[in-house]
Short mmCIF file of C-alpha atoms in Angstrom, two decimals:
data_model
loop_
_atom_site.label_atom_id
_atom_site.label_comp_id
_atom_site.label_asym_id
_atom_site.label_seq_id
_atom_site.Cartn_x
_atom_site.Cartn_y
_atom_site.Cartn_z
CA UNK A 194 100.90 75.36 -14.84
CA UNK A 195 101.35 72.25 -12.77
CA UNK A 196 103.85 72.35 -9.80
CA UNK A 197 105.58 69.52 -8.78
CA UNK A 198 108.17 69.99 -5.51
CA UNK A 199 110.10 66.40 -4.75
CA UNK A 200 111.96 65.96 -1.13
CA UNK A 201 112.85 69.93 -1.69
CA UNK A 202 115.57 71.02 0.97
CA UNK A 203 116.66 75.05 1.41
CA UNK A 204 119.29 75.39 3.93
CA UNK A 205 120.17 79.05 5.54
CA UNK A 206 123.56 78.07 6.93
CA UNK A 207 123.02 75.16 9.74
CA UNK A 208 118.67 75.89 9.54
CA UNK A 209 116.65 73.94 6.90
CA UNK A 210 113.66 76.35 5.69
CA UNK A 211 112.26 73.56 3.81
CA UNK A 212 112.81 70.19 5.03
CA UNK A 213 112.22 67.63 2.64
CA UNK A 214 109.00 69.04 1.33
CA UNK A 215 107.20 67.69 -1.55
CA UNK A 216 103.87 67.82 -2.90
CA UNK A 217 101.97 68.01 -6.90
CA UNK A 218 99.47 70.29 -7.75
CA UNK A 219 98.10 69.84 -10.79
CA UNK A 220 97.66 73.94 -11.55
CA UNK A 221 94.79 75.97 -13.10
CA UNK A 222 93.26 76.47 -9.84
CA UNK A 223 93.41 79.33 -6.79
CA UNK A 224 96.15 77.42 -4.51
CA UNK A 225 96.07 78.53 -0.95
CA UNK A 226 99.87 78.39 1.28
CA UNK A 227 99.23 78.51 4.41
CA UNK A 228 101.87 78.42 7.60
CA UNK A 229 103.04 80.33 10.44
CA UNK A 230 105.32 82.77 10.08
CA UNK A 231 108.83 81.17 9.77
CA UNK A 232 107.24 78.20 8.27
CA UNK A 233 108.97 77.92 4.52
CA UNK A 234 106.34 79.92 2.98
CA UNK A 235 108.26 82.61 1.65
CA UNK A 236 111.15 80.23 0.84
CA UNK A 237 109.42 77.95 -0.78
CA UNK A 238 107.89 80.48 -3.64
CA UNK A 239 111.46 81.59 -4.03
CA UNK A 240 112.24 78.66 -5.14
CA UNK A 241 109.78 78.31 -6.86
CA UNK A 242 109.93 81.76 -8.82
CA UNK A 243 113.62 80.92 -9.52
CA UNK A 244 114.86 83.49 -6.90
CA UNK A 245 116.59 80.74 -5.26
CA UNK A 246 118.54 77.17 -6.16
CA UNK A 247 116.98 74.69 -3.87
CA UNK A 248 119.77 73.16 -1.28
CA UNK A 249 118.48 69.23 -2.65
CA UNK A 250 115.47 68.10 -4.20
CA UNK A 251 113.27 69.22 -7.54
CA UNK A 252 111.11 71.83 -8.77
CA UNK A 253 109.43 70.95 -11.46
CA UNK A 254 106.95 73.26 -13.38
CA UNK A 255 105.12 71.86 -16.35
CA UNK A 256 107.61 69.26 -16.34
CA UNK A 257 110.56 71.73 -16.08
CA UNK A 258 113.15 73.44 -13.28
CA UNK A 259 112.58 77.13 -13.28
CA UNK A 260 116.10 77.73 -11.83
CA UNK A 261 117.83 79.71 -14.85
CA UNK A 262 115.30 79.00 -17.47
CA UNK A 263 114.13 81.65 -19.11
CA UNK A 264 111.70 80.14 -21.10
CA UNK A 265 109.91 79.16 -17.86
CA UNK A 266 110.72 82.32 -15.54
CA UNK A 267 108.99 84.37 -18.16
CA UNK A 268 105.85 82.82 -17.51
CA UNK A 269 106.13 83.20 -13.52
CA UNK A 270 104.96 85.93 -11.63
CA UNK A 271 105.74 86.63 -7.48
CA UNK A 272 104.55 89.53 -5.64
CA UNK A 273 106.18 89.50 -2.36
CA UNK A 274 105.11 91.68 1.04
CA UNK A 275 104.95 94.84 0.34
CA UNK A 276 104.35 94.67 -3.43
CA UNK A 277 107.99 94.07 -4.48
CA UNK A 278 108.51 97.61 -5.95
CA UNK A 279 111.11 99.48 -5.75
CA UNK A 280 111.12 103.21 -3.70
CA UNK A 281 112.37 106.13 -6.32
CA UNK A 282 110.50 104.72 -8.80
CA UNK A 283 107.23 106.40 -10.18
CA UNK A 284 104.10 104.18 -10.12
CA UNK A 285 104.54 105.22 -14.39
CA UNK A 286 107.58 103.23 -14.78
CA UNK A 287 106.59 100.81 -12.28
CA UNK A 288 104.00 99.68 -15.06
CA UNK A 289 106.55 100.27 -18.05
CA UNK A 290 108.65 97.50 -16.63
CA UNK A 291 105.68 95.21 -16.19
CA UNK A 292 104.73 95.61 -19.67
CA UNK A 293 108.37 95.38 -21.08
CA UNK A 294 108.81 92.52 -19.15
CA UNK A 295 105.94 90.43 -18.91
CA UNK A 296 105.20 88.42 -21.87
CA UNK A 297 100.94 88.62 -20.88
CA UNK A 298 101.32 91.81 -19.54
CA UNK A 299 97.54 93.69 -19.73
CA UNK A 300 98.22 97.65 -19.92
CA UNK A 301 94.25 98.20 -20.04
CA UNK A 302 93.97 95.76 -17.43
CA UNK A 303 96.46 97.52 -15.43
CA UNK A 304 94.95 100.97 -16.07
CA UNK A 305 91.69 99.77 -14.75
CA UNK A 306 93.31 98.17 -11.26
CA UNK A 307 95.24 101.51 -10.94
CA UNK A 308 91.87 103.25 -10.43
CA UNK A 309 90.35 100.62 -8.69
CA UNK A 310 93.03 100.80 -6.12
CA UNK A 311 92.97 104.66 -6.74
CA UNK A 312 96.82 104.84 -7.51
CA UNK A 313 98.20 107.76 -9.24
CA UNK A 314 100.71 106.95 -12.15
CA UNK A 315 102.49 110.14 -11.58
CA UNK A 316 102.93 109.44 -7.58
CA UNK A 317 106.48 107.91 -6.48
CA UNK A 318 106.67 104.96 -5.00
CA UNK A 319 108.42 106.01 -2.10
CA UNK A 320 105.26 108.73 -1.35
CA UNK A 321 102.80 105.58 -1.01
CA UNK A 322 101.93 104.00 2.13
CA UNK A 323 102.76 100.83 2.61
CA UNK A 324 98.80 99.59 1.95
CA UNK A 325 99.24 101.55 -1.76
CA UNK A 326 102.79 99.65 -2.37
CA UNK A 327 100.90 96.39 -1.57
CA UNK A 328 98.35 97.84 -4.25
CA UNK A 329 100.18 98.59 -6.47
CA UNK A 330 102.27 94.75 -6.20
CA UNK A 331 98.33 93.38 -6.53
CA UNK A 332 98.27 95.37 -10.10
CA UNK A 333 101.46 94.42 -11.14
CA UNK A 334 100.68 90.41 -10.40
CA UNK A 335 97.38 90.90 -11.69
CA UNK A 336 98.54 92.61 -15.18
CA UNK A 337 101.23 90.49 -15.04
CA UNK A 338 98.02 87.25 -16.49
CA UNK A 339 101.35 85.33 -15.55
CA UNK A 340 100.35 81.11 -16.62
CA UNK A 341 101.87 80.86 -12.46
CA UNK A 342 101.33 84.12 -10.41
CA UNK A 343 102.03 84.22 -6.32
CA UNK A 344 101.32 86.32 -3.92
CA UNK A 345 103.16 85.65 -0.71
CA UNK A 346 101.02 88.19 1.61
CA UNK A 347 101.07 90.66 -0.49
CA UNK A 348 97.90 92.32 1.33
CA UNK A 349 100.06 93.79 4.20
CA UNK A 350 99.20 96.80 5.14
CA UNK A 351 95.30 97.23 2.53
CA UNK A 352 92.56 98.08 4.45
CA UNK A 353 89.92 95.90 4.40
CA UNK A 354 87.71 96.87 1.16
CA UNK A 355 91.25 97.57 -0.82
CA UNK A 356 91.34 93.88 0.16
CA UNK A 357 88.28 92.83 -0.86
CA UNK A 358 88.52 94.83 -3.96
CA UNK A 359 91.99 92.37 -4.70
CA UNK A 360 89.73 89.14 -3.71
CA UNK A 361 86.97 90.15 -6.44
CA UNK A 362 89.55 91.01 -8.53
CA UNK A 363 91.29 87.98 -8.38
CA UNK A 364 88.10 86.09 -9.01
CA UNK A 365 86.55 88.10 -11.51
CA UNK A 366 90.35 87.70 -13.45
CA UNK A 367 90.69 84.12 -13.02
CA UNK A 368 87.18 83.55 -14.42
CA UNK A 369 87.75 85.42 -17.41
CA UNK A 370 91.51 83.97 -17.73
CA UNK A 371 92.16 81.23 -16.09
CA UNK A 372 95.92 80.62 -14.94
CA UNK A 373 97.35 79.31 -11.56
CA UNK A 374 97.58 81.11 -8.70
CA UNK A 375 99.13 80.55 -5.36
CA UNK A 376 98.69 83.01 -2.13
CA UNK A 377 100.47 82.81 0.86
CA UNK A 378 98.49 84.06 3.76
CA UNK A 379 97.92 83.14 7.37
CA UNK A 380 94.01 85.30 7.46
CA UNK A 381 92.39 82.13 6.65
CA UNK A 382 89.33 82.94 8.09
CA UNK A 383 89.15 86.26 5.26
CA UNK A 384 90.58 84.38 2.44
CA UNK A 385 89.86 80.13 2.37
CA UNK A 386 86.68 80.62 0.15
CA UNK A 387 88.86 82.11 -2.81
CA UNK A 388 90.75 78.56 -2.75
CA UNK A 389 90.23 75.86 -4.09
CA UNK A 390 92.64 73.55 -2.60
CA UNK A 391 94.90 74.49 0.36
CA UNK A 392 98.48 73.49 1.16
CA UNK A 393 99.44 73.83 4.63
CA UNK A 394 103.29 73.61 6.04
CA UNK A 395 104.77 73.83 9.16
CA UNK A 396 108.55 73.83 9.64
CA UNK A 397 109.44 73.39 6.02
CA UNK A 398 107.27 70.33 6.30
CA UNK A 399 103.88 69.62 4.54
CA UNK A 400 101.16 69.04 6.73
CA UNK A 401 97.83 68.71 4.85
CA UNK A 402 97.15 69.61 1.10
CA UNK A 403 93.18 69.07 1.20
CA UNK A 404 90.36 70.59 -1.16
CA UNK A 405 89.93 73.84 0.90
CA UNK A 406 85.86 73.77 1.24
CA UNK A 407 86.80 70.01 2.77
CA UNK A 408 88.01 70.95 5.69
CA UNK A 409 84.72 73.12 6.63
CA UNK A 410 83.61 70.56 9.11
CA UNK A 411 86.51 68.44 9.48
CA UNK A 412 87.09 69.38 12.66
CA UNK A 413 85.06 68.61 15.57
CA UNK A 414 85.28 69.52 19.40
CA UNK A 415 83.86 66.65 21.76
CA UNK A 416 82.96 68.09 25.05
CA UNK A 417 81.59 66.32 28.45
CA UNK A 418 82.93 64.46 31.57
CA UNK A 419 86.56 63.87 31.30
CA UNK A 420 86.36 59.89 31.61
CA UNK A 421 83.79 59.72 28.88
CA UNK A 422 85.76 62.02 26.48
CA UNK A 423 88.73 60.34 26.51
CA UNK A 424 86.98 57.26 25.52
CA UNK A 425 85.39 58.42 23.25
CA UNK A 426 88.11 60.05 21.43
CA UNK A 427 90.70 56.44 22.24
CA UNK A 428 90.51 55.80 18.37
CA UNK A 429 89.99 59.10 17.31
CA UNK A 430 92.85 61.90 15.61
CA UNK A 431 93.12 64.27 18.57
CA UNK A 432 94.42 67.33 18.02
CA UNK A 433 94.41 69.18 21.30
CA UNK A 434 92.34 69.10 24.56
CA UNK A 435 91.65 71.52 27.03
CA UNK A 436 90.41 70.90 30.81
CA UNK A 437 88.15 73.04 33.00
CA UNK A 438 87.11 70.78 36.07
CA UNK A 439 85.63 67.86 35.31
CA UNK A 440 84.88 68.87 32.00
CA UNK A 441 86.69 68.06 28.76
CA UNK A 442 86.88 69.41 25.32
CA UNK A 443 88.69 67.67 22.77
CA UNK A 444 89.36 68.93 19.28
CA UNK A 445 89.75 65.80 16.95
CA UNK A 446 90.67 65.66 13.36
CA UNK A 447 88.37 64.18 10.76
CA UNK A 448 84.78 63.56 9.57
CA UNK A 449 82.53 62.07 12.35
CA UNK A 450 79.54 58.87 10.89
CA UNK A 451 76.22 58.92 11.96
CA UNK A 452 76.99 56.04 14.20
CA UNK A 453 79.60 57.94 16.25
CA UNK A 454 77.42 60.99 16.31
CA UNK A 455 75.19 58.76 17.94
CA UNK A 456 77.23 57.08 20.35
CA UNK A 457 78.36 60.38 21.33
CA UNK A 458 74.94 61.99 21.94
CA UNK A 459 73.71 58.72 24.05
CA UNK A 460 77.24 59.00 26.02
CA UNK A 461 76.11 62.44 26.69
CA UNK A 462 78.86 64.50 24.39
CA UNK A 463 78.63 67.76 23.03
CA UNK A 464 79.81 67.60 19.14
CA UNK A 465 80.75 71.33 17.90
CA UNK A 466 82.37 72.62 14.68
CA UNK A 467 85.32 74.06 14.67
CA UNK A 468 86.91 76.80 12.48
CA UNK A 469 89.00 77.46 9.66
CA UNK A 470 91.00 79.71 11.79
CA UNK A 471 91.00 77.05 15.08
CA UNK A 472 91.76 74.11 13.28
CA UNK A 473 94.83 75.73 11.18
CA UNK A 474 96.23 76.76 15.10
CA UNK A 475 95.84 72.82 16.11
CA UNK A 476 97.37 71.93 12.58
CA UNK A 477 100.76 73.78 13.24
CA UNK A 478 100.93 73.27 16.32
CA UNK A 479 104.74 71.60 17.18
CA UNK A 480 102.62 68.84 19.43
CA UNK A 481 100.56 68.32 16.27
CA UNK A 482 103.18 67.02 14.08
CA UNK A 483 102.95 64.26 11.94
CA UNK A 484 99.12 63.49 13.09
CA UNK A 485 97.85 64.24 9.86
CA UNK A 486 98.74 62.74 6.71
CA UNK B 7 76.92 84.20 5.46
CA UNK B 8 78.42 80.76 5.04
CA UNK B 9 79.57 79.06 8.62
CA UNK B 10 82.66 76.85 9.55
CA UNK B 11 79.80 73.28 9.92
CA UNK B 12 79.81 72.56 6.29
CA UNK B 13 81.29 72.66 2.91
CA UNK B 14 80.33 76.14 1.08
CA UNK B 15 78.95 73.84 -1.36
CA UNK B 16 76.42 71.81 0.56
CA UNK B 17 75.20 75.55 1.83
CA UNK B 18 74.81 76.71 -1.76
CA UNK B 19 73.11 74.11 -2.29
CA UNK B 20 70.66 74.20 0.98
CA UNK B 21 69.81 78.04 0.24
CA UNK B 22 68.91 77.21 -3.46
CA UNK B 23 66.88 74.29 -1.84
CA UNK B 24 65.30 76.52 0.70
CA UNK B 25 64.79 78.99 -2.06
CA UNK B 26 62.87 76.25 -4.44
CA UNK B 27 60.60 74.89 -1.44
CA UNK B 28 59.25 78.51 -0.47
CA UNK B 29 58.99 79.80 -3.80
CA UNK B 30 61.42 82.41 -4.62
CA UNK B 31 62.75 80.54 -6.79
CA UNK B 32 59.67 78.73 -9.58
CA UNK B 33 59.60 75.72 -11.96
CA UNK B 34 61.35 76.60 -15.12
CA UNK B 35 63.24 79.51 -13.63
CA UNK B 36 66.70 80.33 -14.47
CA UNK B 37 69.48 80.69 -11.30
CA UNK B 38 72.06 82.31 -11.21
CA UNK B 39 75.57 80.85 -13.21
CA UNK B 40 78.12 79.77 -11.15
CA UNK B 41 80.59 82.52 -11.94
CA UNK B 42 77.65 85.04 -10.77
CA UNK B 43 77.40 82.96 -7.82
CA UNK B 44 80.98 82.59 -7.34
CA UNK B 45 81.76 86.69 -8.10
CA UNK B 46 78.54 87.64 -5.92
CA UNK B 47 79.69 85.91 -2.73
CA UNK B 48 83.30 85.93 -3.81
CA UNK B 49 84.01 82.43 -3.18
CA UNK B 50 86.41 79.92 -6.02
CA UNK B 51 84.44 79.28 -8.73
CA UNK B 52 84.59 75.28 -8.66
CA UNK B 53 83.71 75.85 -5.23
CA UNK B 54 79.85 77.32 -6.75
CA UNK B 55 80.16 74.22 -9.42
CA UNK B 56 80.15 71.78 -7.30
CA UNK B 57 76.91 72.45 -5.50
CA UNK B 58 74.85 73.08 -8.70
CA UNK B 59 76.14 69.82 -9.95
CA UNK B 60 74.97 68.39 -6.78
CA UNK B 61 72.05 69.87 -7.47
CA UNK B 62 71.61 68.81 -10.85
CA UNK B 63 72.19 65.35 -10.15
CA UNK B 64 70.23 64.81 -7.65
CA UNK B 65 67.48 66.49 -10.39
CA UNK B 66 66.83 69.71 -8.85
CA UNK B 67 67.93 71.78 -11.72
CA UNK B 68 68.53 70.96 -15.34
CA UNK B 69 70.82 72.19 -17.40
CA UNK B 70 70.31 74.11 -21.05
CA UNK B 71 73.28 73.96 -22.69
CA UNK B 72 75.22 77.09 -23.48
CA UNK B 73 71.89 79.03 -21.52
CA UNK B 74 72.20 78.13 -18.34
CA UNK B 75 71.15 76.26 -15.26
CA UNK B 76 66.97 76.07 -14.44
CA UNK B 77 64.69 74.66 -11.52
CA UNK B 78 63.06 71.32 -12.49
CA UNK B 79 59.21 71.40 -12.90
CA UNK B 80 59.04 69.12 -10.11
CA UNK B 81 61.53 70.27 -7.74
CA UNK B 82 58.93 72.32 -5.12
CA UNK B 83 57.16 68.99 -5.00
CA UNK B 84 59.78 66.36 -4.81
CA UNK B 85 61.38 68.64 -1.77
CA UNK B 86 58.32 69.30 -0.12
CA UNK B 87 57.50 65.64 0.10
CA UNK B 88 61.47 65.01 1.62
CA UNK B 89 60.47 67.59 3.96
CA UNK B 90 57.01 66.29 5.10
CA UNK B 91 58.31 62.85 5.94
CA UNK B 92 60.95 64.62 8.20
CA UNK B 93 58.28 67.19 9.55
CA UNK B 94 57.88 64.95 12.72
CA UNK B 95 61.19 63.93 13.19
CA UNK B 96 63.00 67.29 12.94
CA UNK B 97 60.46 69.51 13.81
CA UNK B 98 57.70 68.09 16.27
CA UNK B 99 60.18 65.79 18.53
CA UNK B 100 62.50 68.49 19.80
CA UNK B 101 59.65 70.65 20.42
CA UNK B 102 57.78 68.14 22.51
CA UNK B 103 61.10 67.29 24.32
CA UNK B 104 61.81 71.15 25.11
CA UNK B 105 58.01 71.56 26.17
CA UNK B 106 58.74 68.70 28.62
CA UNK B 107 62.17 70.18 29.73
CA UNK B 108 60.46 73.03 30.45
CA UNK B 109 56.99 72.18 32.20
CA UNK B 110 54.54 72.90 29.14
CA UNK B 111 51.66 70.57 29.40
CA UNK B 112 50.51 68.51 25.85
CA UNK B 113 47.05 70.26 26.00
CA UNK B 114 48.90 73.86 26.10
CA UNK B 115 50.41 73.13 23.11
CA UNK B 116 47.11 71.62 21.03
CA UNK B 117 45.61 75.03 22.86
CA UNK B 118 47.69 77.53 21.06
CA UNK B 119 48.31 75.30 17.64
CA UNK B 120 44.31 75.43 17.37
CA UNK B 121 43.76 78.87 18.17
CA UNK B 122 47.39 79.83 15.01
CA UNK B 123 45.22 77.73 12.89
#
């Protein structure tokens, strides 16, 4: 489903979560949402689950807004932290609800993740730890073969190979079915292969929406003698710089041509990568604003 | 097993390389599909594509429709011969340049690459 967010405002009394945010994504792919906490990520897939009525701007999804439409909420799926299930529940009923509810609900499907994730039926929610509730949210979105399912962190608290059993999952699933997906996370480092393009937002702004394997090796750190740095970096997107003595190391933004990486070995520079993790922390930083477009 | 220097997709596509020019992977072989790829080192799907079509445009592997993806009869040779012309470049001038940084003589080196060969 394709997702189209125009100059979208949520305001929490005087604070604006999201502050004039707008990008299009064109849907039938892994979307990655990536921010710091308090960034608009969790606000923004309210929004755009229907949960909430943006403040101004649109939500479109395949063409149409989700607030109070049926026709489209029924084919939208969000697992929030902590698996969005409720405590005296039994994991049984849990799964009732998903398939009464969900218009491509998969009871096999959801069968086979409850032993995967080695979830009892019979257990009550409130009994599971909070790893198993964020299990047991993954089955639900994953059953759910929802045309637009979201996760916003909904790995809180899974140990790593539950995790990695939800990543293979969610790849093995979207293969066979293919549907959109968007997941909120800030492990970048664990999950940026699964995506294939990443929005990132800071503030309740956008700051990059880039093809996720892109930005391996868009960042590069330029390290030497202070003076010959900062020259060579005049013209270049600096993202942050650190000092020890004499010695520089700047972190700049973008793809480096053979002619600079020459210039830069003659000068003497160091050229590094940088990564995933490292550049996201220069992306969101509040000095980084409105360097990248 | 992939790094933060590149694209996933230009290391796919290096290792597959790698794995034509040494021979674990032969002329007329099938490779993997990208959704084995993609499930195997659980990375996106178009992610996988995208260095297979790399490599099938640049003529690496061909492509058998609804069968699969196989290495080109010519592929060990054609990458070899890439690899031969950079031999010297990328190989035998950093060496030389560390010998020097480190005090090891030009005759040391003929020395021990005789007595290897």
């Amino acid at each position: 489903m394709s997702i189209e967010v125009r100059d979208l405002r949520l305001r929490f009394g005087d604070v604006d979560a999201l502050d004039g945010l707008s990008f299009s994504l064109a849907g039938g792919k892994i979307y990655g949402l990536l921010g710091r906490n308090g960034s608009g990520k969790t606000s923004l897939l309210s929004v755009l689950a229907a949960f909430r009525r943006p403040t101004s701007g649109e939500v479109l999804i395949n063409g149409a807004e989700p607030f109070e439409n049926a026709g489209v909420v029924s084919q939208i799926c969000l697992i929030r932290e902590s698996g969005d299930v409720y405590d005296n529940e039994r994991v049984a009923s849990v799964l009732r609800a998903g398939r009464q509810l969900r218009r491509d609900w998969d009871s096999d499907y959801a069968e086979k993740l409850l032993e995967r994730f080695q979830l009892s039926t019979k257990k009550r929610v409130q009994s599971l730890s909070r790893g198993q509730k964020s299990a047991l949210g993954i089955v639900v979105g994953l059953a759910s073969r929802a045309p637009l399912t979201m996760f916003d962190e909904s790995y809180l608290g899974m140990d790593a190979p539950s995790r990695y059993a939800f990543y293979e999952e969610l790849l093995a699933d979207y293969t066979a079915h293919p549907r959109t997906f968007v997941i909120s996370t800030h492990l970048i480092e664990e999950v940026a292969s699964l995506f294939e393009e990443v929005i990132i937002i800071d503030r309740g702004r956008l700051v990059l929406h880039e093809e996720s394997d892109a930005l391996r090796g868009r960042g590069v750190t330029v390290t030497g003698p202070a003076d010959v740095v900062d020259t060579f970096v005049a013209s270049l997107t600096v993202l942050g710089q650190q000092t020890l003595g004499r010695t520089k190391a700047a972190t700049i933004y973008g793809e480096l041509n053979d002619t600079q990486v020459r210039a830069a070995k003659l000068a003497g520079l160091e050229l590094g990568p940088v990564a995933l993790q490292d550049l996201f922390v220069h992306l969101t930083r509040a000095e980084a604003e409105g360097i990248v477009r | 097993m992939f790094d933060d220097r590149s694209p996933i997709y230009q290391q796919i596509a290096e290792k597959i390389k790698k794995d034509i020019l040494y021979g674990d992977l032969t002329a007329d072989e099938q490779v993997m599909s990208t959704n084995q790829y993609a499930s195997f080192y659980r990375i996106n799907p178009a992610t996988a594509a995208k260095a297979f079509q790399q490599l099938t445009d640049d003529g690496y592997l061909y492509k058998r429709r609804g069968i699969g993806m196989f290495v080109s009869p010519d592929a060990q040779e054609r990458l070899r011969a890439g690899r031969r012309e950079k031999f010297f470049s990328d190989v035998v001038r950093p060496m030389v340049a560390e010998a020097r940084a480190v005090g090891i003589d030009l005759q040391e080196i003929i020395h021990h690459l005789k007595e290897q060969a």
